[in-house]
Amino acid sequence: MDWNTIDLAIAITAAFLSSILGALSGFGAGILVMPFLVPLVGIKGVVPVMAVAMVIANIARIWVYRGHVRLDLVGPLILAIIPGVFVGTYIYKSMPVDFLAVFLGVFLIASMGLRRGFAGRVIKIERGSLIVGGFIFGVLTGTTPGVGVLLIACLLGMGLGGPALVGTDAVVGLLITFVRTGMFSLYGLIKVPELTLGIAIGLATFPGAFAARWMLTRLSAAVHVGIIEAMVVFAGASFLWRAWAG
């Protein structure tokens, strides 16, 4: 696959900038890059590329919070979520491209409503309901970006907070992205170009964490959250535009 150098540079720059915003606000880092990947891999290749990139991003988070991970909760969560991921990736693979563009656009915009609705909210999770809730989350995460806020809310409901919340979320996220990447590869949606681009995007997010630390003392929370919300809505609108324009 021949990549336009300018498009590639824009996508990598977007990954770096979105990682800064994601580190500042705690959500949405991956989905901001998606519209910039379309010229490189097409609409169908966007989520698989981001699955590869998020493997790298989650490894970095695990390393930082490795001493705080609640491994006793990872097993039950993964057993509940993974079957849904298999179903979700199959649904994604089967979607027509135009419908997929509309689906991604609508969900990206709706994810901002989810973020506001679940901000600071705790979802109480009983062991019995974990299987059903985990399966539904797995289906969503297999087909769409931007549903990580639901996992955060569930982890809060299981009593996690602070570094333990971030570290456990990273481990669960890593295992999910491993499965997603494997399924997308099985369906022929990740080949060498997608794998290479995903690795490049993932590596581009590393410097953003250091830049975010510098910026934390210079931007108010309201400003950077507002910026990232506006960019996510822009990303969703761009997919809707591509579907409409054909």
Tab-separated table of C-alpha atoms in Angstrom:
chain	number	residue	atom	x	y	z
A	1	MET	CA	0.000	0.000	0.000
A	2	ASP	CA	1.402	3.392	-1.024
A	3	TRP	CA	0.924	6.082	1.595
A	4	ASN	CA	0.867	9.783	0.900
A	5	THR	CA	3.686	11.257	2.986
A	6	ILE	CA	1.613	14.273	3.986
A	7	ASP	CA	-1.334	12.129	5.120
A	8	LEU	CA	1.021	9.909	7.124
A	9	ALA	CA	2.666	12.915	8.777
A	10	ILE	CA	-0.741	14.375	9.640
A	11	ALA	CA	-1.916	11.080	11.171
A	12	ILE	CA	1.218	10.712	13.326
A	13	THR	CA	1.008	14.352	14.413
A	14	ALA	CA	-2.656	13.845	15.279
A	15	ALA	CA	-1.706	10.788	17.361
A	16	PHE	CA	0.856	12.821	19.285
A	17	LEU	CA	-1.531	15.733	19.898
A	18	SER	CA	-4.447	13.464	20.824
A	19	SER	CA	-2.268	11.589	23.308
A	20	ILE	CA	-1.590	14.914	25.039
A	21	LEU	CA	-5.293	15.725	25.220
A	22	GLY	CA	-6.099	12.188	26.316
A	23	ALA	CA	-3.501	12.294	29.069
A	24	LEU	CA	-4.884	15.637	30.258
A	25	SER	CA	-8.549	14.708	30.236
A	26	GLY	CA	-8.402	10.940	30.705
A	27	PHE	CA	-10.553	9.953	27.736
A	28	GLY	CA	-10.805	9.924	23.965
A	29	ALA	CA	-7.132	9.808	22.956
A	30	GLY	CA	-7.480	7.038	20.382
A	31	ILE	CA	-10.676	8.110	18.683
A	32	LEU	CA	-9.352	11.562	17.810
A	33	VAL	CA	-6.870	10.030	15.355
A	34	MET	CA	-9.475	8.054	13.420
A	35	PRO	CA	-10.530	10.551	10.722
A	36	PHE	CA	-6.874	11.155	9.849
A	37	LEU	CA	-6.348	7.436	9.206
A	38	VAL	CA	-9.097	7.150	6.571
A	39	PRO	CA	-6.950	8.504	3.680
A	40	LEU	CA	-4.289	5.917	4.557
A	41	VAL	CA	-6.253	2.699	5.204
A	42	GLY	CA	-9.880	3.489	4.327
A	43	ILE	CA	-12.838	3.458	6.682
A	44	LYS	CA	-12.706	-0.305	7.193
A	45	GLY	CA	-9.087	-0.206	8.319
A	46	VAL	CA	-9.437	2.538	10.920
A	47	VAL	CA	-10.537	0.521	13.970
A	48	PRO	CA	-8.077	-2.356	13.305
A	49	VAL	CA	-5.184	0.110	13.064
A	50	MET	CA	-6.237	1.744	16.326
A	51	ALA	CA	-6.472	-1.697	17.967
A	52	VAL	CA	-2.773	-2.216	17.201
A	53	ALA	CA	-1.907	1.285	18.402
A	54	MET	CA	-3.785	0.821	21.678
A	55	VAL	CA	-1.779	-2.335	22.436
A	56	ILE	CA	1.312	-0.125	22.654
A	57	ALA	CA	-0.487	2.649	24.538
A	58	ASN	CA	-1.822	0.201	27.157
A	59	ILE	CA	1.596	-1.394	27.637
A	60	ALA	CA	2.953	2.041	28.527
A	61	ARG	CA	0.161	2.610	31.068
A	62	ILE	CA	0.692	-0.827	32.615
A	63	TRP	CA	4.384	-0.096	33.096
A	64	VAL	CA	3.643	3.178	34.881
A	65	TYR	CA	0.982	1.666	37.179
A	66	ARG	CA	2.347	-1.890	37.408
A	67	GLY	CA	2.390	-1.867	41.205
A	68	HIS	CA	-1.301	-0.995	41.521
A	69	VAL	CA	-3.046	-3.462	39.198
A	70	ARG	CA	-5.857	-5.516	40.800
A	71	LEU	CA	-5.191	-8.836	39.123
A	72	ASP	CA	-7.943	-10.483	41.177
A	73	LEU	CA	-10.511	-8.459	39.208
A	74	VAL	CA	-8.903	-8.829	35.777
A	75	GLY	CA	-9.830	-12.513	35.383
A	76	PRO	CA	-13.598	-12.186	35.985
A	77	LEU	CA	-13.769	-9.087	33.792
A	78	ILE	CA	-11.941	-10.692	30.881
A	79	LEU	CA	-13.996	-13.897	31.052
A	80	ALA	CA	-17.130	-11.766	30.790
A	81	ILE	CA	-15.897	-9.372	28.088
A	82	ILE	CA	-13.934	-11.527	25.627
A	83	PRO	CA	-16.897	-13.549	24.211
A	84	GLY	CA	-18.577	-10.253	23.354
A	85	VAL	CA	-15.410	-9.023	21.619
A	86	PHE	CA	-15.539	-12.052	19.297
A	87	VAL	CA	-19.125	-11.189	18.368
A	88	GLY	CA	-18.367	-7.480	18.027
A	89	THR	CA	-15.403	-7.922	15.684
A	90	TYR	CA	-17.461	-10.237	13.470
A	91	ILE	CA	-20.203	-7.600	13.285
A	92	TYR	CA	-17.588	-4.971	12.385
A	93	LYS	CA	-16.136	-7.162	9.656
A	94	SER	CA	-19.582	-7.743	8.152
A	95	MET	CA	-20.681	-4.083	8.034
A	96	PRO	CA	-20.889	-2.404	4.585
A	97	VAL	CA	-18.439	0.509	4.340
A	98	ASP	CA	-21.078	3.253	4.002
A	99	PHE	CA	-23.086	1.907	6.934
A	100	LEU	CA	-19.865	1.594	8.943
A	101	ALA	CA	-19.047	5.266	8.292
A	102	VAL	CA	-22.482	6.309	9.585
A	103	PHE	CA	-22.214	3.919	12.539
A	104	LEU	CA	-18.797	5.236	13.580
A	105	GLY	CA	-19.838	8.847	13.105
A	106	VAL	CA	-22.990	8.526	15.180
A	107	PHE	CA	-21.249	6.579	17.941
A	108	LEU	CA	-18.363	9.036	18.181
A	109	ILE	CA	-20.750	11.934	18.642
A	110	ALA	CA	-22.904	9.920	21.054
A	111	SER	CA	-19.798	8.978	23.067
A	112	MET	CA	-19.607	12.574	24.293
A	113	GLY	CA	-23.060	12.135	25.788
A	114	LEU	CA	-21.879	8.904	27.386
A	115	ARG	CA	-18.849	10.643	28.831
A	116	ARG	CA	-20.937	13.424	30.345
A	117	GLY	CA	-23.554	10.975	31.600
A	118	PHE	CA	-21.051	8.690	33.293
A	119	ALA	CA	-18.598	11.365	34.487
A	120	GLY	CA	-17.988	10.644	38.152
A	121	ARG	CA	-20.785	8.102	38.214
A	122	VAL	CA	-20.393	4.672	39.760
A	123	ILE	CA	-22.032	1.594	38.234
A	124	LYS	CA	-22.597	-0.985	40.942
A	125	ILE	CA	-21.628	-4.397	39.619
A	126	GLU	CA	-22.788	-7.610	41.224
A	127	ARG	CA	-21.017	-10.822	40.326
A	128	GLY	CA	-24.168	-12.200	38.719
A	129	SER	CA	-24.670	-9.215	36.431
A	130	LEU	CA	-20.990	-9.066	35.478
A	131	ILE	CA	-21.371	-11.740	32.793
A	132	VAL	CA	-24.226	-9.996	30.974
A	133	GLY	CA	-22.751	-6.509	31.345
A	134	GLY	CA	-19.281	-7.677	30.312
A	135	PHE	CA	-20.622	-9.423	27.224
A	136	ILE	CA	-22.493	-6.295	26.109
A	137	PHE	CA	-19.395	-4.174	26.684
A	138	GLY	CA	-17.352	-6.709	24.705
A	139	VAL	CA	-19.716	-6.451	21.728
A	140	LEU	CA	-19.527	-2.655	21.827
A	141	THR	CA	-15.752	-2.540	22.146
A	142	GLY	CA	-15.422	-5.017	19.253
A	143	THR	CA	-17.385	-2.756	16.916
A	144	THR	CA	-16.814	0.805	18.056
A	145	PRO	CA	-14.317	3.168	19.651
A	146	GLY	CA	-15.105	5.392	22.589
A	147	VAL	CA	-16.779	2.939	24.980
A	148	GLY	CA	-13.922	2.856	27.478
A	149	VAL	CA	-15.837	5.275	29.708
A	150	LEU	CA	-18.258	2.429	30.469
A	151	LEU	CA	-15.427	0.211	31.696
A	152	ILE	CA	-14.138	3.034	33.901
A	153	ALA	CA	-17.588	3.424	35.454
A	154	CYS	CA	-17.784	-0.331	36.083
A	155	LEU	CA	-14.349	-0.413	37.713
A	156	LEU	CA	-15.405	2.453	39.968
A	157	GLY	CA	-18.439	0.378	40.915
A	158	MET	CA	-16.145	-2.482	41.876
A	159	GLY	CA	-14.403	-0.218	44.371
A	160	LEU	CA	-11.348	0.875	42.378
A	161	GLY	CA	-9.928	4.368	42.249
A	162	GLY	CA	-6.710	6.264	41.605
A	163	PRO	CA	-3.697	4.319	40.309
A	164	ALA	CA	-5.457	0.971	40.839
A	165	LEU	CA	-8.264	2.115	38.544
A	166	VAL	CA	-5.917	3.277	35.787
A	167	GLY	CA	-3.623	0.258	36.035
A	168	THR	CA	-6.418	-2.320	36.077
A	169	ASP	CA	-8.161	-0.564	33.195
A	170	ALA	CA	-4.895	-0.713	31.232
A	171	VAL	CA	-4.472	-4.471	31.798
A	172	VAL	CA	-8.071	-5.211	30.804
A	173	GLY	CA	-7.695	-2.888	27.817
A	174	LEU	CA	-4.479	-4.603	26.729
A	175	LEU	CA	-6.045	-8.069	26.824
A	176	ILE	CA	-9.078	-6.800	24.900
A	177	THR	CA	-6.922	-5.175	22.223
A	178	PHE	CA	-4.861	-8.357	21.893
A	179	VAL	CA	-8.062	-10.276	21.138
A	180	ARG	CA	-9.373	-7.578	18.807
A	181	THR	CA	-6.077	-7.465	16.927
A	182	GLY	CA	-6.062	-11.242	16.573
A	183	MET	CA	-9.655	-11.317	15.326
A	184	PHE	CA	-9.106	-8.466	12.872
A	185	SER	CA	-6.024	-10.311	11.566
A	186	LEU	CA	-8.047	-13.512	11.206
A	187	TYR	CA	-10.635	-11.621	9.152
A	188	GLY	CA	-7.929	-10.142	6.929
A	189	LEU	CA	-8.407	-6.597	8.236
A	190	ILE	CA	-4.852	-6.306	9.605
A	191	LYS	CA	-2.071	-6.898	7.130
A	192	VAL	CA	1.460	-5.497	7.051
A	193	PRO	CA	0.406	-1.891	6.187
A	194	GLU	CA	-2.207	-1.752	8.957
A	195	LEU	CA	0.190	-3.357	11.443
A	196	THR	CA	3.005	-0.941	10.529
A	197	LEU	CA	0.752	2.101	10.748
A	198	GLY	CA	-0.724	0.934	14.062
A	199	ILE	CA	2.754	0.555	15.558
A	200	ALA	CA	3.760	4.005	14.291
A	201	ILE	CA	0.608	5.582	15.761
A	202	GLY	CA	1.145	3.779	19.059
A	203	LEU	CA	4.766	4.929	19.340
A	204	ALA	CA	3.737	8.496	18.499
A	205	THR	CA	1.627	8.606	21.662
A	206	PHE	CA	4.584	8.092	24.008
A	207	PRO	CA	5.995	11.680	23.947
A	208	GLY	CA	2.495	13.029	24.524
A	209	ALA	CA	2.516	11.821	28.131
A	210	PHE	CA	5.550	13.969	28.917
A	211	ALA	CA	4.126	16.979	27.066
A	212	ALA	CA	0.860	16.574	28.973
A	213	ARG	CA	2.682	16.696	32.293
A	214	TRP	CA	4.201	20.050	31.274
A	215	MET	CA	0.831	21.402	30.109
A	216	LEU	CA	-1.124	20.341	33.192
A	217	THR	CA	-0.056	23.464	35.058
A	218	ARG	CA	-0.930	25.744	32.141
A	219	LEU	CA	-4.430	24.687	31.044
A	220	SER	CA	-7.619	24.585	33.059
A	221	ALA	CA	-9.540	21.309	33.157
A	222	ALA	CA	-12.541	22.915	31.481
A	223	VAL	CA	-10.451	24.148	28.547
A	224	HIS	CA	-8.750	20.881	27.665
A	225	VAL	CA	-11.904	18.802	28.169
A	226	GLY	CA	-13.755	21.235	25.911
A	227	ILE	CA	-11.042	20.901	23.262
A	228	ILE	CA	-11.137	17.126	23.239
A	229	GLU	CA	-14.939	17.003	23.139
A	230	ALA	CA	-14.963	19.354	20.152
A	231	MET	CA	-12.403	17.194	18.350
A	232	VAL	CA	-14.356	13.990	18.976
A	233	VAL	CA	-17.506	15.600	17.577
A	234	PHE	CA	-15.449	16.735	14.577
A	235	ALA	CA	-14.208	13.176	14.089
A	236	GLY	CA	-17.767	11.844	14.159
A	237	ALA	CA	-18.988	14.512	11.751
A	238	SER	CA	-16.174	13.686	9.328
A	239	PHE	CA	-17.316	10.055	9.105
A	240	LEU	CA	-20.894	11.158	8.500
A	241	TRP	CA	-19.676	13.502	5.767
A	242	ARG	CA	-17.730	10.711	4.061
A	243	ALA	CA	-20.813	8.468	4.126
A	244	TRP	CA	-22.994	11.242	2.663
A	245	ALA	CA	-20.448	12.276	0.019
A	246	GLY	CA	-19.820	8.653	-0.974
